Amino acid sequence: MFDLDGVLADTAVLHRAAWQQLADEIGAPLDEATAGRMKGVDRRGSLDILLERAPRSYSEAEKVALAARKNSYYVELIGRLGPQDLLPGARAAVESVRRAGLKTALASASRNAPQLLDRLGIAALFDYAVDAGRIARSKPDPEIFLAAASGLGVAPEECLGVEDAAAGIAALHAAGMAAVGIGRAQELDKADVLLPDIAAFDISRFIA
């Protein structure tokens, strides 16, 4: 099973731009350290991190409105996406899993995952997809991966997950799954296997 943001497409830069726009509007500082903590976390969790250093506190209703505002910025940005925005090797990685006779699932913290899959032209490559709108607890809780395994009809211990965030690696391990990390060792040191990018993913090394 695959994460979406940062694994198959670099939509993380769009999230960052949308959060930056909101941060600028409310006067909340958004440095790289704060942005790094928001990586792989769902929208509400990310908002809570951003608001830790906001100049004032916000009511629950205001937080709901702020999250919706950020999402509107993000949706506007993803409306410009197309298949050309897949990361190099992403389509080939998913296709290789299908050719090997294995089932594929998407497990994304983005509530916009279905729209993203359509825009990127890869929706048909997945047997099952779970996004943040279908679960109660976000990564590092294992719920999203357990839901994906259930949707595939596969036992968690028979699953392999591909993630680019520490929260995702932790969630995979909590679900009893093997974890492939995509990115830098200092952020993903808990991954069972570390790859520099999705183009380096080779399913044969895991099923031989």
PDB file of C-alpha atoms in Angstrom:
ATOM      1  CA  MET A   1       0.000   0.000   0.000  1.00  0.00           C
ATOM      2  CA  PHE A   2       1.147   3.467  -0.896  1.00  0.00           C
ATOM      3  CA  ASP A   3       0.942   6.880   0.686  1.00  0.00           C
ATOM      4  CA  LEU A   4       0.199   9.628  -1.842  1.00  0.00           C
ATOM      5  CA  ASP A   5       1.719  12.950  -0.848  1.00  0.00           C
ATOM      6  CA  GLY A   6       5.488  12.844  -1.283  1.00  0.00           C
ATOM      7  CA  VAL A   7       5.505   9.229  -2.490  1.00  0.00           C
ATOM      8  CA  LEU A   8       3.558   9.211  -5.753  1.00  0.00           C
ATOM      9  CA  ALA A   9       3.224  12.958  -6.319  1.00  0.00           C
ATOM     10  CA  ASP A  10       4.861  15.984  -4.752  1.00  0.00           C
ATOM     11  CA  THR A  11       1.620  17.459  -3.511  1.00  0.00           C
ATOM     12  CA  ALA A  12       3.436  18.321  -0.288  1.00  0.00           C
ATOM     13  CA  VAL A  13       4.613  21.535  -1.949  1.00  0.00           C
ATOM     14  CA  LEU A  14       0.978  22.434  -2.613  1.00  0.00           C
ATOM     15  CA  HIS A  15       0.043  21.762   1.017  1.00  0.00           C
ATOM     16  CA  ARG A  16       2.980  23.910   2.082  1.00  0.00           C
ATOM     17  CA  ALA A  17       1.866  26.758  -0.182  1.00  0.00           C
ATOM     18  CA  ALA A  18      -1.721  26.567   1.061  1.00  0.00           C
ATOM     19  CA  TRP A  19      -0.655  26.503   4.717  1.00  0.00           C
ATOM     20  CA  GLN A  20       1.727  29.403   4.078  1.00  0.00           C
ATOM     21  CA  GLN A  21      -1.090  31.481   2.623  1.00  0.00           C
ATOM     22  CA  LEU A  22      -3.234  30.834   5.689  1.00  0.00           C
ATOM     23  CA  ALA A  23      -0.325  31.430   8.062  1.00  0.00           C
ATOM     24  CA  ASP A  24       0.418  34.784   6.462  1.00  0.00           C
ATOM     25  CA  GLU A  25      -3.231  35.811   6.751  1.00  0.00           C
ATOM     26  CA  ILE A  26      -3.453  35.062  10.482  1.00  0.00           C
ATOM     27  CA  GLY A  27       0.081  36.137  11.376  1.00  0.00           C
ATOM     28  CA  ALA A  28       1.266  32.697  12.521  1.00  0.00           C
ATOM     29  CA  PRO A  29       4.944  31.933  11.842  1.00  0.00           C
ATOM     30  CA  LEU A  30       5.493  28.891   9.608  1.00  0.00           C
ATOM     31  CA  ASP A  31       9.165  27.963   9.494  1.00  0.00           C
ATOM     32  CA  GLU A  32      10.676  24.769   8.118  1.00  0.00           C
ATOM     33  CA  ALA A  33      10.739  23.073  11.530  1.00  0.00           C
ATOM     34  CA  THR A  34       7.015  23.680  12.004  1.00  0.00           C
ATOM     35  CA  ALA A  35       6.270  22.579   8.439  1.00  0.00           C
ATOM     36  CA  GLY A  36       8.267  19.402   9.061  1.00  0.00           C
ATOM     37  CA  ARG A  37       6.103  18.542  12.082  1.00  0.00           C
ATOM     38  CA  MET A  38       2.992  18.959   9.925  1.00  0.00           C
ATOM     39  CA  LYS A  39       4.232  16.492   7.311  1.00  0.00           C
ATOM     40  CA  GLY A  40       2.074  13.380   7.123  1.00  0.00           C
ATOM     41  CA  VAL A  41      -0.408  14.769   9.663  1.00  0.00           C
ATOM     42  CA  ASP A  42      -4.070  15.326   8.798  1.00  0.00           C
ATOM     43  CA  ARG A  43      -5.547  18.777   8.209  1.00  0.00           C
ATOM     44  CA  ARG A  44      -6.849  19.398  11.721  1.00  0.00           C
ATOM     45  CA  GLY A  45      -3.693  18.093  13.355  1.00  0.00           C
ATOM     46  CA  SER A  46      -1.618  20.327  11.096  1.00  0.00           C
ATOM     47  CA  LEU A  47      -3.768  23.329  11.963  1.00  0.00           C
ATOM     48  CA  ASP A  48      -3.257  22.705  15.675  1.00  0.00           C
ATOM     49  CA  ILE A  49       0.519  22.682  15.113  1.00  0.00           C
ATOM     50  CA  LEU A  50       0.343  25.934  13.140  1.00  0.00           C
ATOM     51  CA  LEU A  51      -1.777  27.641  15.805  1.00  0.00           C
ATOM     52  CA  GLU A  52       0.664  26.823  18.619  1.00  0.00           C
ATOM     53  CA  ARG A  53       2.518  30.037  17.745  1.00  0.00           C
ATOM     54  CA  ALA A  54      -0.408  32.095  16.490  1.00  0.00           C
ATOM     55  CA  PRO A  55      -0.801  35.583  18.013  1.00  0.00           C
ATOM     56  CA  ARG A  56      -4.188  34.686  19.509  1.00  0.00           C
ATOM     57  CA  SER A  57      -6.263  31.658  20.416  1.00  0.00           C
ATOM     58  CA  TYR A  58      -9.144  30.387  18.284  1.00  0.00           C
ATOM     59  CA  SER A  59     -12.512  28.884  19.140  1.00  0.00           C
ATOM     60  CA  GLU A  60     -13.539  25.495  17.798  1.00  0.00           C
ATOM     61  CA  ALA A  61     -15.801  27.113  15.217  1.00  0.00           C
ATOM     62  CA  GLU A  62     -12.964  29.376  14.086  1.00  0.00           C
ATOM     63  CA  LYS A  63     -10.640  26.379  13.751  1.00  0.00           C
ATOM     64  CA  VAL A  64     -13.173  24.589  11.563  1.00  0.00           C
ATOM     65  CA  ALA A  65     -13.371  27.688   9.380  1.00  0.00           C
ATOM     66  CA  LEU A  66      -9.582  28.020   9.183  1.00  0.00           C
ATOM     67  CA  ALA A  67      -9.196  24.365   8.157  1.00  0.00           C
ATOM     68  CA  ALA A  68     -11.831  24.855   5.466  1.00  0.00           C
ATOM     69  CA  ARG A  69     -10.081  28.000   4.231  1.00  0.00           C
ATOM     70  CA  LYS A  70      -6.749  26.190   3.939  1.00  0.00           C
ATOM     71  CA  ASN A  71      -8.464  23.364   2.070  1.00  0.00           C
ATOM     72  CA  SER A  72     -10.031  25.796  -0.394  1.00  0.00           C
ATOM     73  CA  TYR A  73      -6.546  27.108  -1.224  1.00  0.00           C
ATOM     74  CA  TYR A  74      -5.268  23.565  -1.655  1.00  0.00           C
ATOM     75  CA  VAL A  75      -8.181  22.454  -3.838  1.00  0.00           C
ATOM     76  CA  GLU A  76      -7.554  25.440  -6.100  1.00  0.00           C
ATOM     77  CA  LEU A  77      -3.924  24.362  -6.470  1.00  0.00           C
ATOM     78  CA  ILE A  78      -4.640  20.680  -7.161  1.00  0.00           C
ATOM     79  CA  GLY A  79      -7.100  21.689  -9.868  1.00  0.00           C
ATOM     80  CA  ARG A  80      -4.041  22.420 -11.981  1.00  0.00           C
ATOM     81  CA  LEU A  81      -2.501  18.958 -11.501  1.00  0.00           C
ATOM     82  CA  GLY A  82      -2.268  16.315 -14.212  1.00  0.00           C
ATOM     83  CA  PRO A  83      -0.463  13.023 -14.939  1.00  0.00           C
ATOM     84  CA  GLN A  84       2.697  15.005 -15.634  1.00  0.00           C
ATOM     85  CA  ASP A  85       2.863  15.819 -11.912  1.00  0.00           C
ATOM     86  CA  LEU A  86       3.449  12.218 -10.836  1.00  0.00           C
ATOM     87  CA  LEU A  87       6.918  11.761  -9.383  1.00  0.00           C
ATOM     88  CA  PRO A  88       9.343   9.944 -11.716  1.00  0.00           C
ATOM     89  CA  GLY A  89       8.824   6.198 -11.415  1.00  0.00           C
ATOM     90  CA  ALA A  90       5.561   6.467  -9.447  1.00  0.00           C
ATOM     91  CA  ARG A  91       3.268   4.928 -12.054  1.00  0.00           C
ATOM     92  CA  ALA A  92       5.821   2.221 -12.820  1.00  0.00           C
ATOM     93  CA  ALA A  93       6.119   1.339  -9.112  1.00  0.00           C
ATOM     94  CA  VAL A  94       2.377   0.793  -8.684  1.00  0.00           C
ATOM     95  CA  GLU A  95       2.089  -1.023 -12.004  1.00  0.00           C
ATOM     96  CA  SER A  96       4.922  -3.374 -11.012  1.00  0.00           C
ATOM     97  CA  VAL A  97       2.988  -4.415  -7.910  1.00  0.00           C
ATOM     98  CA  ARG A  98      -0.083  -5.185  -9.993  1.00  0.00           C
ATOM     99  CA  ARG A  99       1.976  -7.134 -12.526  1.00  0.00           C
ATOM    100  CA  ALA A 100       3.328  -9.228  -9.664  1.00  0.00           C
ATOM    101  CA  GLY A 101      -0.248 -10.301  -8.957  1.00  0.00           C
ATOM    102  CA  LEU A 102      -0.502  -8.321  -5.726  1.00  0.00           C
ATOM    103  CA  LYS A 103      -3.305  -6.036  -4.605  1.00  0.00           C
ATOM    104  CA  THR A 104      -2.716  -2.304  -4.302  1.00  0.00           C
ATOM    105  CA  ALA A 105      -4.172   0.200  -1.848  1.00  0.00           C
ATOM    106  CA  LEU A 106      -3.784   3.898  -1.249  1.00  0.00           C
ATOM    107  CA  ALA A 107      -3.631   5.163   2.331  1.00  0.00           C
ATOM    108  CA  SER A 108      -3.503   8.944   2.324  1.00  0.00           C
ATOM    109  CA  ALA A 109      -3.959  11.525   5.058  1.00  0.00           C
ATOM    110  CA  SER A 110      -5.441  13.821   2.403  1.00  0.00           C
ATOM    111  CA  ARG A 111      -9.229  14.103   2.288  1.00  0.00           C
ATOM    112  CA  ASN A 112      -8.759  15.082  -1.343  1.00  0.00           C
ATOM    113  CA  ALA A 113      -7.093  11.781  -2.268  1.00  0.00           C
ATOM    114  CA  PRO A 114      -9.872  10.566  -4.622  1.00  0.00           C
ATOM    115  CA  GLN A 115      -9.745  13.831  -6.568  1.00  0.00           C
ATOM    116  CA  LEU A 116      -5.956  13.692  -6.654  1.00  0.00           C
ATOM    117  CA  LEU A 117      -5.941  10.141  -8.029  1.00  0.00           C
ATOM    118  CA  ASP A 118      -8.303  11.212 -10.800  1.00  0.00           C
ATOM    119  CA  ARG A 119      -6.257  14.293 -11.636  1.00  0.00           C
ATOM    120  CA  LEU A 120      -3.043  12.253 -11.717  1.00  0.00           C
ATOM    121  CA  GLY A 121      -4.638   9.581 -13.905  1.00  0.00           C
ATOM    122  CA  ILE A 122      -3.872   6.643 -11.602  1.00  0.00           C
ATOM    123  CA  ALA A 123      -7.202   5.916  -9.902  1.00  0.00           C
ATOM    124  CA  ALA A 124      -7.618   2.669 -11.860  1.00  0.00           C
ATOM    125  CA  LEU A 125      -4.303   1.330 -10.523  1.00  0.00           C
ATOM    126  CA  PHE A 126      -5.657   0.897  -6.995  1.00  0.00           C
ATOM    127  CA  ASP A 127      -7.917  -1.870  -5.737  1.00  0.00           C
ATOM    128  CA  TYR A 128      -8.866   0.139  -2.659  1.00  0.00           C
ATOM    129  CA  ALA A 129      -8.281   3.633  -1.290  1.00  0.00           C
ATOM    130  CA  VAL A 130      -8.623   5.069   2.203  1.00  0.00           C
ATOM    131  CA  ASP A 131      -8.372   8.785   2.937  1.00  0.00           C
ATOM    132  CA  ALA A 132      -8.669  10.849   6.106  1.00  0.00           C
ATOM    133  CA  GLY A 133     -12.408  11.287   5.556  1.00  0.00           C
ATOM    134  CA  ARG A 134     -12.998   7.588   6.186  1.00  0.00           C
ATOM    135  CA  ILE A 135     -11.128   7.197   9.478  1.00  0.00           C
ATOM    136  CA  ALA A 136     -11.287   8.704  12.956  1.00  0.00           C
ATOM    137  CA  ARG A 137      -7.598   8.723  13.913  1.00  0.00           C
ATOM    138  CA  SER A 138      -4.718   9.970  11.779  1.00  0.00           C
ATOM    139  CA  LYS A 139      -1.171   8.650  11.463  1.00  0.00           C
ATOM    140  CA  PRO A 140       0.789   7.642  13.545  1.00  0.00           C
ATOM    141  CA  ASP A 141      -2.314   5.723  14.607  1.00  0.00           C
ATOM    142  CA  PRO A 142      -2.489   2.539  12.481  1.00  0.00           C
ATOM    143  CA  GLU A 143      -6.206   2.882  11.676  1.00  0.00           C
ATOM    144  CA  ILE A 144      -5.762   4.014   8.063  1.00  0.00           C
ATOM    145  CA  PHE A 145      -3.493   1.087   7.184  1.00  0.00           C
ATOM    146  CA  LEU A 146      -5.656  -1.443   8.987  1.00  0.00           C
ATOM    147  CA  ALA A 147      -8.670  -0.101   7.076  1.00  0.00           C
ATOM    148  CA  ALA A 148      -6.765  -0.455   3.810  1.00  0.00           C
ATOM    149  CA  ALA A 149      -5.779  -4.045   4.616  1.00  0.00           C
ATOM    150  CA  SER A 150      -9.371  -4.844   5.521  1.00  0.00           C
ATOM    151  CA  GLY A 151     -10.590  -3.314   2.264  1.00  0.00           C
ATOM    152  CA  LEU A 152      -8.146  -5.482   0.327  1.00  0.00           C
ATOM    153  CA  GLY A 153      -9.070  -8.575   2.294  1.00  0.00           C
ATOM    154  CA  VAL A 154      -5.430  -9.085   3.286  1.00  0.00           C
ATOM    155  CA  ALA A 155      -3.960  -9.707   6.751  1.00  0.00           C
ATOM    156  CA  PRO A 156      -1.922  -6.724   8.034  1.00  0.00           C
ATOM    157  CA  GLU A 157       1.216  -8.817   8.495  1.00  0.00           C
ATOM    158  CA  GLU A 158       1.097  -9.677   4.791  1.00  0.00           C
ATOM    159  CA  CYS A 159       1.154  -6.012   3.789  1.00  0.00           C
ATOM    160  CA  LEU A 160       3.986  -3.737   2.749  1.00  0.00           C
ATOM    161  CA  GLY A 161       3.607   0.016   3.047  1.00  0.00           C
ATOM    162  CA  VAL A 162       5.483   2.824   1.285  1.00  0.00           C
ATOM    163  CA  GLU A 163       5.718   6.114   3.192  1.00  0.00           C
ATOM    164  CA  ASP A 164       7.709   9.349   3.200  1.00  0.00           C
ATOM    165  CA  ALA A 165       6.861  10.573   6.710  1.00  0.00           C
ATOM    166  CA  ALA A 166       7.949   9.391  10.151  1.00  0.00           C
ATOM    167  CA  ALA A 167       4.304   9.374  11.268  1.00  0.00           C
ATOM    168  CA  GLY A 168       3.483   7.020   8.409  1.00  0.00           C
ATOM    169  CA  ILE A 169       6.352   4.647   9.225  1.00  0.00           C
ATOM    170  CA  ALA A 170       5.194   4.537  12.855  1.00  0.00           C
ATOM    171  CA  ALA A 171       1.621   3.847  11.735  1.00  0.00           C
ATOM    172  CA  LEU A 172       2.741   0.980   9.490  1.00  0.00           C
ATOM    173  CA  HIS A 173       4.699  -0.647  12.299  1.00  0.00           C
ATOM    174  CA  ALA A 174       1.810  -0.181  14.729  1.00  0.00           C
ATOM    175  CA  ALA A 175      -0.375  -1.997  12.175  1.00  0.00           C
ATOM    176  CA  GLY A 176       2.111  -4.879  12.067  1.00  0.00           C
ATOM    177  CA  MET A 177       3.257  -4.097   8.541  1.00  0.00           C
ATOM    178  CA  ALA A 178       6.686  -3.804   6.937  1.00  0.00           C
ATOM    179  CA  ALA A 179       7.615  -0.220   6.107  1.00  0.00           C
ATOM    180  CA  VAL A 180       9.529   1.152   3.133  1.00  0.00           C
ATOM    181  CA  GLY A 181      10.696   4.726   3.648  1.00  0.00           C
ATOM    182  CA  ILE A 182      11.070   7.160   0.756  1.00  0.00           C
ATOM    183  CA  GLY A 183      13.396  10.031   1.605  1.00  0.00           C
ATOM    184  CA  ARG A 184      16.182  10.930   4.006  1.00  0.00           C
ATOM    185  CA  ALA A 185      17.595   8.592   6.638  1.00  0.00           C
ATOM    186  CA  GLN A 186      17.586  11.194   9.419  1.00  0.00           C
ATOM    187  CA  GLU A 187      13.791  11.506   9.139  1.00  0.00           C
ATOM    188  CA  LEU A 188      12.985   7.856   8.387  1.00  0.00           C
ATOM    189  CA  ASP A 189      15.485   5.919  10.468  1.00  0.00           C
ATOM    190  CA  LYS A 190      12.767   3.549  11.709  1.00  0.00           C
ATOM    191  CA  ALA A 191      11.920   2.283   8.202  1.00  0.00           C
ATOM    192  CA  ASP A 192      12.687  -1.373   7.460  1.00  0.00           C
ATOM    193  CA  VAL A 193      14.042  -0.386   4.040  1.00  0.00           C
ATOM    194  CA  LEU A 194      15.044   3.122   2.971  1.00  0.00           C
ATOM    195  CA  LEU A 195      14.950   4.291  -0.648  1.00  0.00           C
ATOM    196  CA  PRO A 196      15.948   7.706  -2.014  1.00  0.00           C
ATOM    197  CA  ASP A 197      12.815   8.011  -4.165  1.00  0.00           C
ATOM    198  CA  ILE A 198       9.911   5.999  -5.566  1.00  0.00           C
ATOM    199  CA  ALA A 199      11.853   5.332  -8.785  1.00  0.00           C
ATOM    200  CA  ALA A 200      14.140   3.052  -6.722  1.00  0.00           C
ATOM    201  CA  PHE A 201      11.195   0.889  -5.612  1.00  0.00           C
ATOM    202  CA  ASP A 202      11.427  -2.692  -6.880  1.00  0.00           C
ATOM    203  CA  ILE A 203       8.681  -5.048  -5.696  1.00  0.00           C
ATOM    204  CA  SER A 204      10.770  -8.101  -6.655  1.00  0.00           C
ATOM    205  CA  ARG A 205      13.161  -7.524  -3.757  1.00  0.00           C
ATOM    206  CA  PHE A 206      10.281  -7.939  -1.320  1.00  0.00           C
ATOM    207  CA  ILE A 207       8.592 -10.989  -2.781  1.00  0.00           C
ATOM    208  CA  ALA A 208      11.559 -13.075  -3.958  1.00  0.00           C
TER     209      ALA A 208
END
